[in-house]
Coordinates of C-alpha atoms and ligand atoms in Angstrom, one line a residue:
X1 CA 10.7 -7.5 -4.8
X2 CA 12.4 -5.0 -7.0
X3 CA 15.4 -3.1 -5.4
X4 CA 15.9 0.5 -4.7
X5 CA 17.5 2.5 -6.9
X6 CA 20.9 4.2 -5.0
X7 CA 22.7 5.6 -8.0
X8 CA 21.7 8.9 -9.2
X9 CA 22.9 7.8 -12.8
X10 CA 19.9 6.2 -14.6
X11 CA 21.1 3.6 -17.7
X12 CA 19.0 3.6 -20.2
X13 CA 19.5 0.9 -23.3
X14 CA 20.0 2.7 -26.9
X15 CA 18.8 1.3 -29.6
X16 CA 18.0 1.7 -33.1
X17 CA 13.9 1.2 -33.9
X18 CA 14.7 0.6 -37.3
X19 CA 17.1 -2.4 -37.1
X20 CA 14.3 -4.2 -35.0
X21 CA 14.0 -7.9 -36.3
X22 CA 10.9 -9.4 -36.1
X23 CA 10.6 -12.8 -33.9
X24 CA 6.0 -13.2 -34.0
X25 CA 3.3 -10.7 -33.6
X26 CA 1.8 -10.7 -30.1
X27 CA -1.4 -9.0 -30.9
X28 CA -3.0 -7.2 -33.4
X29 CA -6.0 -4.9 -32.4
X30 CA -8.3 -3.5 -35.2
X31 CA -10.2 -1.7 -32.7
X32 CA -7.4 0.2 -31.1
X33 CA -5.4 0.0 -34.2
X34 CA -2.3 -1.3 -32.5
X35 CA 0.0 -3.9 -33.1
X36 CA 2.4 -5.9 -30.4
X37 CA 5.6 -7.5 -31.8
X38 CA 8.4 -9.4 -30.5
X39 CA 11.2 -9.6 -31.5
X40 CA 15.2 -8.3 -31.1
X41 CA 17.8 -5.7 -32.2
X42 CA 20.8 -7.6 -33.5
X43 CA 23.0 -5.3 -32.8
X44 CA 22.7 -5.4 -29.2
X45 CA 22.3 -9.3 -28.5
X46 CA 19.8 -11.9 -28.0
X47 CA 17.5 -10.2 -25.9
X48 CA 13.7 -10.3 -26.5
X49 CA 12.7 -6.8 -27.5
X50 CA 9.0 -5.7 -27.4
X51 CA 7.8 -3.0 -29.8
X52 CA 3.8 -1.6 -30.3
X53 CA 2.7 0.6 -32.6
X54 CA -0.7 2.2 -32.3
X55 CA -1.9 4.7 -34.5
X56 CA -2.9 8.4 -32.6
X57 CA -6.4 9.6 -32.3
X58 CA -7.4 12.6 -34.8
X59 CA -6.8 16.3 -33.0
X60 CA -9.0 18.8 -34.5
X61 CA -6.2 20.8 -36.2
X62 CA -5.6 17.3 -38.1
X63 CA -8.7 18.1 -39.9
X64 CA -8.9 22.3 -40.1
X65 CA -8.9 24.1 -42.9
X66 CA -8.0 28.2 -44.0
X67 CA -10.7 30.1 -43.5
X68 CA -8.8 32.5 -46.4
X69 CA -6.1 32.3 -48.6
X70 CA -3.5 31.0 -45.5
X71 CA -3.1 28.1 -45.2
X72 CA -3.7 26.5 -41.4
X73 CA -1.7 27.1 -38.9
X74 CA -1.0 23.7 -37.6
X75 CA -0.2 20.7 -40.1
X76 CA -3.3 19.4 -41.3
X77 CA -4.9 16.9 -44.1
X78 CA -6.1 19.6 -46.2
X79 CA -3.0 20.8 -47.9
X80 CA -1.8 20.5 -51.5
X81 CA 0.5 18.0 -50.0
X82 CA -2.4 15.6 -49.3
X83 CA -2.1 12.4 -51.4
X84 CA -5.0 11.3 -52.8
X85 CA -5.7 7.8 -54.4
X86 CA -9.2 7.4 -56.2
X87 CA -10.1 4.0 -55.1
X88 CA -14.1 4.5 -56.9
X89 CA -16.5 6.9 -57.3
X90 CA -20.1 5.8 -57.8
X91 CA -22.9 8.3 -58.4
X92 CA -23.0 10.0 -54.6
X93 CA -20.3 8.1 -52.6
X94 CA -16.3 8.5 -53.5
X95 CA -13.4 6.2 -51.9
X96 CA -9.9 6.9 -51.4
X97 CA -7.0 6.4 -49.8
X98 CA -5.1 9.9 -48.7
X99 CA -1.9 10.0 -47.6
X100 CA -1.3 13.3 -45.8
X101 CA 1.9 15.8 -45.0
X102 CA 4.6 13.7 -43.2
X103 CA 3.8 15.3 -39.5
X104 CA 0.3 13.9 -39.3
X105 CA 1.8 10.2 -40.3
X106 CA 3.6 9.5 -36.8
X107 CA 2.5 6.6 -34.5
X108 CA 2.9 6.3 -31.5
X109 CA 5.5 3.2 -31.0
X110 CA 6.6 1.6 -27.2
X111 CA 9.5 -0.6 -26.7
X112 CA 10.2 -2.8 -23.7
X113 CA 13.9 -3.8 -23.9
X114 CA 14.9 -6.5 -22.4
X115 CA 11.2 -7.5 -22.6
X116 CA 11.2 -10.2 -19.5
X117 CA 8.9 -13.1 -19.9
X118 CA 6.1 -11.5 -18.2
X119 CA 5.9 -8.6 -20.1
X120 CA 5.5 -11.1 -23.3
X121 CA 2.9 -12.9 -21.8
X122 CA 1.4 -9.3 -20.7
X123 CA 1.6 -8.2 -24.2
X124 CA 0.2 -12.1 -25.8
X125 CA -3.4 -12.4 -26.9
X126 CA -4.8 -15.2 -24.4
X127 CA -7.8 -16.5 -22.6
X128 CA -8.7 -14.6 -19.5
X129 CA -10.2 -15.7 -16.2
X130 CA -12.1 -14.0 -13.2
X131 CA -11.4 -14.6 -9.9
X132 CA -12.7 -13.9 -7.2
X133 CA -10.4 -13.1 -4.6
X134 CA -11.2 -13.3 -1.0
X135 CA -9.2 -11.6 1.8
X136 CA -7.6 -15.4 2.5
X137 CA -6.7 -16.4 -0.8
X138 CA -4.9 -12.9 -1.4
X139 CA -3.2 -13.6 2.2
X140 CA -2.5 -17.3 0.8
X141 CA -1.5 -17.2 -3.1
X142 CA -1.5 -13.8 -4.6
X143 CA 0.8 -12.0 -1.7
X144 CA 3.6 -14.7 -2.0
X145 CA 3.1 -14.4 -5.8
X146 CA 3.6 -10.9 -6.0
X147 CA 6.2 -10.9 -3.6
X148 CA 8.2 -13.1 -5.4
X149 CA 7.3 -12.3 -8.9
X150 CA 6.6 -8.8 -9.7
X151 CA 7.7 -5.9 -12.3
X152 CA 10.6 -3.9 -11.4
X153 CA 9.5 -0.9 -9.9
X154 CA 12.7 1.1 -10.7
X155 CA 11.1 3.8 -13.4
X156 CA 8.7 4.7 -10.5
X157 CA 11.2 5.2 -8.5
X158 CA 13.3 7.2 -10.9
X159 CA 10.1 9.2 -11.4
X160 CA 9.8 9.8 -7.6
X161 CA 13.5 10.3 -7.1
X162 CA 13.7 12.8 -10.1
X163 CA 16.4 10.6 -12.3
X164 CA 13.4 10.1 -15.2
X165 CA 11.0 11.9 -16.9
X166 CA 11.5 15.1 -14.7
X167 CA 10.8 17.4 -17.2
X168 CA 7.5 15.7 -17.9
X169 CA 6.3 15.9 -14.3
X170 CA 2.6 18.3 -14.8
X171 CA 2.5 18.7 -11.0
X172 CA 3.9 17.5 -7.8
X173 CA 3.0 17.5 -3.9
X174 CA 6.2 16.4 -2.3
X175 CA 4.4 15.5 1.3
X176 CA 6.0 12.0 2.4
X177 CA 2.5 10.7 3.4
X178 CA -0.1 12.5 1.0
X179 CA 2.1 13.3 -1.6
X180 CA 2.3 12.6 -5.2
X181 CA 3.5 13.0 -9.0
X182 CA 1.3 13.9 -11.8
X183 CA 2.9 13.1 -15.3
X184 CA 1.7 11.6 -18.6
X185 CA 1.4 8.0 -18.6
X186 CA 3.6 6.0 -21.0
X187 CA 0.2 5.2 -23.1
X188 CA -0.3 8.8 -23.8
X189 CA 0.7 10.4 -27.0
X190 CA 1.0 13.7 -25.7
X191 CA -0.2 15.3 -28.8
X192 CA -4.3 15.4 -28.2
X193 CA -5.9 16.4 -24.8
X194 CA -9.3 14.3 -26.1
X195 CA -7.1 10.9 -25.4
X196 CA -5.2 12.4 -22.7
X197 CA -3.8 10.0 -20.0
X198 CA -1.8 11.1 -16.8
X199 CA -0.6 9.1 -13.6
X200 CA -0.8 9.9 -10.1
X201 CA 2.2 8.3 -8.8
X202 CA 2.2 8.2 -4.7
X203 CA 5.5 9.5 -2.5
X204 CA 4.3 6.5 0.0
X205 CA 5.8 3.5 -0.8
X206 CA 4.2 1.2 1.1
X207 CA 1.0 0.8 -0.7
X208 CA 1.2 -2.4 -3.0
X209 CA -2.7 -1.5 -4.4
X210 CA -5.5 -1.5 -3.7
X211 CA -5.7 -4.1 -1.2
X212 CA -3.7 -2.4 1.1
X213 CA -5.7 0.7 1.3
X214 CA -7.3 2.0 4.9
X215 CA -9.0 4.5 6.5
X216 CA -5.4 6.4 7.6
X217 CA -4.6 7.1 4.0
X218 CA -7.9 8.7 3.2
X219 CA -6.0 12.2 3.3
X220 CA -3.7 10.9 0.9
X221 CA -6.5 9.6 -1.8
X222 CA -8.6 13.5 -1.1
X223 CA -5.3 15.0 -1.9
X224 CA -4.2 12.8 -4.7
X225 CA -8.3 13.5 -6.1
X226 CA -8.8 17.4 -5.6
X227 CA -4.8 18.1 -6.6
X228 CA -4.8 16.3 -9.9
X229 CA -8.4 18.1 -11.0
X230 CA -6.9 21.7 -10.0
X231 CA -3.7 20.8 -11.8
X232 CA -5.8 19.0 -15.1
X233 CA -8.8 21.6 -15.3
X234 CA -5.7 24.7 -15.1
X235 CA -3.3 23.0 -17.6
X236 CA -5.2 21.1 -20.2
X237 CA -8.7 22.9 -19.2
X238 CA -10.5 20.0 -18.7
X239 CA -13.3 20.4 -17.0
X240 CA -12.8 18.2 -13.0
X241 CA -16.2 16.6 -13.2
X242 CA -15.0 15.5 -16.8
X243 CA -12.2 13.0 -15.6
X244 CA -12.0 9.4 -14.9
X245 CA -9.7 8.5 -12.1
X246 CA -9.4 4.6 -11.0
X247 CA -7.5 2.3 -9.8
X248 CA -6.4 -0.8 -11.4
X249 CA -6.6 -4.4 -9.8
X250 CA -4.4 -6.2 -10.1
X251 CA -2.3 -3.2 -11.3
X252 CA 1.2 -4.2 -13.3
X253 CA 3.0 -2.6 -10.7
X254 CA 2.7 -2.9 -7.3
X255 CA 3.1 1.0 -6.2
X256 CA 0.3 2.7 -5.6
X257 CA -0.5 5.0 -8.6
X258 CA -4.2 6.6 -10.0
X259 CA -5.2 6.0 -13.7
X260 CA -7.1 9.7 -15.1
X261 CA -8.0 10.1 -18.2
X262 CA -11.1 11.9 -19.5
X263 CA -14.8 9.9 -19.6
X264 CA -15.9 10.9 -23.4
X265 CA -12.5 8.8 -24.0
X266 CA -12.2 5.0 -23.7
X267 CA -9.0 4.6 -22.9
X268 CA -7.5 1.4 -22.8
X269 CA -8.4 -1.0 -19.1
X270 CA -11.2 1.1 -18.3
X271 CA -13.3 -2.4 -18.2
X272 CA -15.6 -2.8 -15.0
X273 CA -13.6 -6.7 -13.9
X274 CA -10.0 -3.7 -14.1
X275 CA -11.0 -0.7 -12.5
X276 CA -12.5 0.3 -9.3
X277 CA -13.6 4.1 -9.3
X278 CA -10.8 6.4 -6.6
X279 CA -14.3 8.2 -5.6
X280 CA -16.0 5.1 -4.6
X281 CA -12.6 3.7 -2.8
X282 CA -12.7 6.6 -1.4
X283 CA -16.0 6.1 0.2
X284 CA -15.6 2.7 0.6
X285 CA -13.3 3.6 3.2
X286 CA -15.2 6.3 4.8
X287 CA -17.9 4.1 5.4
X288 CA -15.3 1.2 6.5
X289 CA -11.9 1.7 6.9
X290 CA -10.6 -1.6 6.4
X291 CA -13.1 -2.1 3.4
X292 CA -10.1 -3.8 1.1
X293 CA -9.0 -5.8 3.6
X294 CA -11.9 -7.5 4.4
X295 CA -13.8 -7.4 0.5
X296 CA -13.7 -10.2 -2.5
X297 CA -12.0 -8.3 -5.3
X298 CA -12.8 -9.8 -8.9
X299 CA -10.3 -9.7 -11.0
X300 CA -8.4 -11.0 -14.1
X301 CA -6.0 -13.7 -14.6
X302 CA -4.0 -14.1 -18.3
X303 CA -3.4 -18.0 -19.9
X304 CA -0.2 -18.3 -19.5
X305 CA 0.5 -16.3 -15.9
X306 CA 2.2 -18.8 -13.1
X307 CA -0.6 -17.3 -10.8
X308 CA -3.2 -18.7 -12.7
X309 CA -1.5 -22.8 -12.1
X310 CA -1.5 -21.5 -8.2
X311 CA -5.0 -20.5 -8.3
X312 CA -5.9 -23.9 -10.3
X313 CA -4.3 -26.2 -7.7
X314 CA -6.9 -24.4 -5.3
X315 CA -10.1 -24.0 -7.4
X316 CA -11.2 -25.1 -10.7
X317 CA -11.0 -22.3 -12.7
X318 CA -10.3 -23.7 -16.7
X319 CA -12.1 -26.7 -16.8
X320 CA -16.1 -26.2 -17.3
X321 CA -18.5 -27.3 -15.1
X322 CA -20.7 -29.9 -17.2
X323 CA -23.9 -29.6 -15.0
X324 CA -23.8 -25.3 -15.5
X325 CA -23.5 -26.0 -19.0
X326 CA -26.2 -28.5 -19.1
X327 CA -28.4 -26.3 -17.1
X328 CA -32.1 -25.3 -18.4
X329 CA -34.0 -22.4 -16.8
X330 CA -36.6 -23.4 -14.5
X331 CA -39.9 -23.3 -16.2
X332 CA -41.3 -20.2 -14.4
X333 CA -45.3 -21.6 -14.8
X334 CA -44.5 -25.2 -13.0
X335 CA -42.9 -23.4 -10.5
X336 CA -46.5 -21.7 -10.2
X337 CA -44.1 -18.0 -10.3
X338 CA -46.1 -15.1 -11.8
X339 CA -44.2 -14.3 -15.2
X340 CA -42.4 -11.4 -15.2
X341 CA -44.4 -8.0 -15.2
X342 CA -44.3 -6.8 -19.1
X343 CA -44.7 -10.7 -20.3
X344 CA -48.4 -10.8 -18.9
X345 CA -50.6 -9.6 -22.0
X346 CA -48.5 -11.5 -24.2
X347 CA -50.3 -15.2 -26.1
X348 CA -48.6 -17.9 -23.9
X349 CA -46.5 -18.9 -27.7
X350 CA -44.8 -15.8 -27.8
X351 CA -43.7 -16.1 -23.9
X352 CA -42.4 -19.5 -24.6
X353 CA -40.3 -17.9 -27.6
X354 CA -38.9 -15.4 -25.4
X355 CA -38.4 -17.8 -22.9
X356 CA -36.5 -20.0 -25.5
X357 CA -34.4 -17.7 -27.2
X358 CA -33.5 -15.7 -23.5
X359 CA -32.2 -19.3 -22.3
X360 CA -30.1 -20.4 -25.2
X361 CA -28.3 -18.1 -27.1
X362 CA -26.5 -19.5 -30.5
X363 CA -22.9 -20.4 -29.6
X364 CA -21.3 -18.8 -31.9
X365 CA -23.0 -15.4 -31.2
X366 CA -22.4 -15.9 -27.3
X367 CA -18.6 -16.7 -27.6
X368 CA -18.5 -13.7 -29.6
X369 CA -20.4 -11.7 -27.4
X370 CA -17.8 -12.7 -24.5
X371 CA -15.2 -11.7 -26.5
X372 CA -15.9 -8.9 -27.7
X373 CA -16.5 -8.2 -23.8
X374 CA -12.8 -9.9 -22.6
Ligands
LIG401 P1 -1.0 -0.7 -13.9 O1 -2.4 -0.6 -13.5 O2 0.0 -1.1 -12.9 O3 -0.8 -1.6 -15.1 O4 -0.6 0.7 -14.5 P2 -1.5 -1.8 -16.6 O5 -2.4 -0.6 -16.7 O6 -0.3 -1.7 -17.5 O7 -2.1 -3.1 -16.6 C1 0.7 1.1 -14.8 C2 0.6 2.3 -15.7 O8 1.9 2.8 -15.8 C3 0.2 1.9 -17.1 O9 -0.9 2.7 -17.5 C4 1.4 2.1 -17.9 O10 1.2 2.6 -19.3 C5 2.2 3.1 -17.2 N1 3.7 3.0 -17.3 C6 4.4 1.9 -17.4 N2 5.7 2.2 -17.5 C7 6.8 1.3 -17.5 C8 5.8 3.6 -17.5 C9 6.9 4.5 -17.6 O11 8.1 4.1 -17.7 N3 6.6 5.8 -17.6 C10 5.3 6.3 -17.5 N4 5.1 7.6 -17.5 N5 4.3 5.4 -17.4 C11 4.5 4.1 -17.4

């Protein structure tokens, strides 16, 4: 368990971005345009440093331009300081490459120092696993896990103790039971309100996740919903039936805390085997107040994570079962089942084809399919 933080004097390592030596890339995500490196600053020792850099969504003053003579009033591409390299023009259809003015070049860049084994592994491409986690097996491997092997939970405590990021606090309901913190989370660039990303950080400390939510702390989960869309739809004018708010499971850390961000954005762990709605939880518990502690919660496990050996010794989760793989469909007519409604006026050739190609997709377009998905 982490401990709790009794000085008022926060530490924080200083370092210098630019002396970061590179150890091996973690990931590299086209999609998101991020990269994860490891690595160290030599000036300050031998400690694994982690560093990510991902490029920031376009605002629309990126792209404005003057109306008149004036130029725009925020920095944006279409300046004469705009760089432009003519890769080809064909007939219709030009290519370049534009570098533009020096404020519209940032990225957004994360460091974890000392980056702890964990976070390495958090931050490592790897195969994932679902598992499906009964009230017993939580009780029986992931509790002790987490209990013994957890995140340090000292930044939300100097969030909720006022030692950290005070000044970016966006609104805060200092009850000790239905209380919380709204601030930006780290993921958030800050700049553009289309990718925004805040944190509802609970005053309660006695919530791990999820799993430990109940009926009693439904006043705590209305609060923590109608608070942060007042606060969101008067600061950032978001409209409240425009926001996402979920839970993760397993989260990181293991203080309560509610993910918002808007729904025309994807932000990064939105994925259905991550997230579990704070509306339906909510109802979830309305309709049965110990819901989450009676329910089988999906969800992922890393290559690589020491809970994933516990959960192996219990249940065979890596190795494939041979008679699933080998498995054909049942043939639907020898069964003497009606074919599906929609197949019926078809010749009995082009059901079979259907049949065929619905039961064995190609290999190499399934594994992609999955992980494109993971
Ligand atoms: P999670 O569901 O526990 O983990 O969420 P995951 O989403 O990383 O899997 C924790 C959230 O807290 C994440 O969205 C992090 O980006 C965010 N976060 C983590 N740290 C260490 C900080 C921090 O120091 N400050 C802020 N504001 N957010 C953080």
């Amino acid at each position: 368990m982490s401990e709790p933080v009794n000085s008022t004097e926060v530490k924080s390592p200083s370092y210098d971005l630019s002396k970061f030596q590179l150890k091996r890339i973690l990931t590299n995500n086209s999609v998101r345009k991020s990269i994860s490196l490891l690595g160290t600053f030599p000036d300050l020792g031998t400690d694994d440093a982690i560093v990510v850099f991902e490029k920031n969504a376009y605002r629309e003053s990126d792209v404005a331009t003057a109306s008149s003579e004036e130029s725009p009033k925020k920095p944006s591409y279409f300046t004469a300081d705009l760089k432009v390299d003519t890769e080809f023009i064909n007939n219709i259809y030009g290519s370049f490459q534009v570098v533009p003015t020096r404020n519209l070049c940032s990225v957004k860049s994360t460091v974890i120092y000392p980056a702890t084994e964990k976070h390495i592994e958090k931050y490592s491409v790897s195969q994932k696993y679902l598992i499906r986690e009964t009230p017993d097996l939580y009780q029986r491997i992931t509790l002790p896990y987490l209990t013994s092997s957890q995140f340090s939970l000292e930044w939300v405590y100097n969030i909720l103790e006022h030692k950290q990021e005070t000044e970016r606090i966006v609104y805060e309901d200092k009850d000790p039971k239905t209380g919380f913190i709204l601030l930006p989370d780290l993921k958030w660039d800050g700049r553009n309100v289309e990718t925004l990303y805040l944190l509802g950080i609970v005053h309660k400390r006695d919530i791990k996740s999820l799993r430990d939510l109940n009926g009693s702390h439904l006043d705590l989960l209305r609060n923590v919903r109608q608070a942060s869309k007042d606060a969101i739809s008067k600061l950032y004018g978001i409209n409240p039936n425009q926001l996402r708010m979920y839970f993760h499971y397993q989260p990181s850390f293991y203080h309560l805390h509610v993910h918002i961000n808007p729904v025309r954005n994807d932000a990064p762990g939105i994925w259905c085997e991550k997230s579990h709605m704070l509306d339906t939880v909510i109802n979830n518990l309305e309709l049965m107040p110990d819901y989450y502690q009676r329910a089988t919660l999906p969800f992922v496990l890393y290559e690589g994570n020491k809970l994933l050996d516990l959960y192996e010794q219990e249940l065979p989760i890596r190795a494939l079962t041979k008679a699933s793989d080998d498995k054909e469909l049942p043939d639907t007519d020898s069964l003497g089942v009606a074919p599906p409604e929609g197949f019926s006026d078809e010749e009995p050739e082009d059901r079979q084809c259907k049949r065929i190609k619905l039961g064995s997709p190609e290999t190499k377009e399934a594994e992609s399919a999955v992980q494109a998905c993971a």
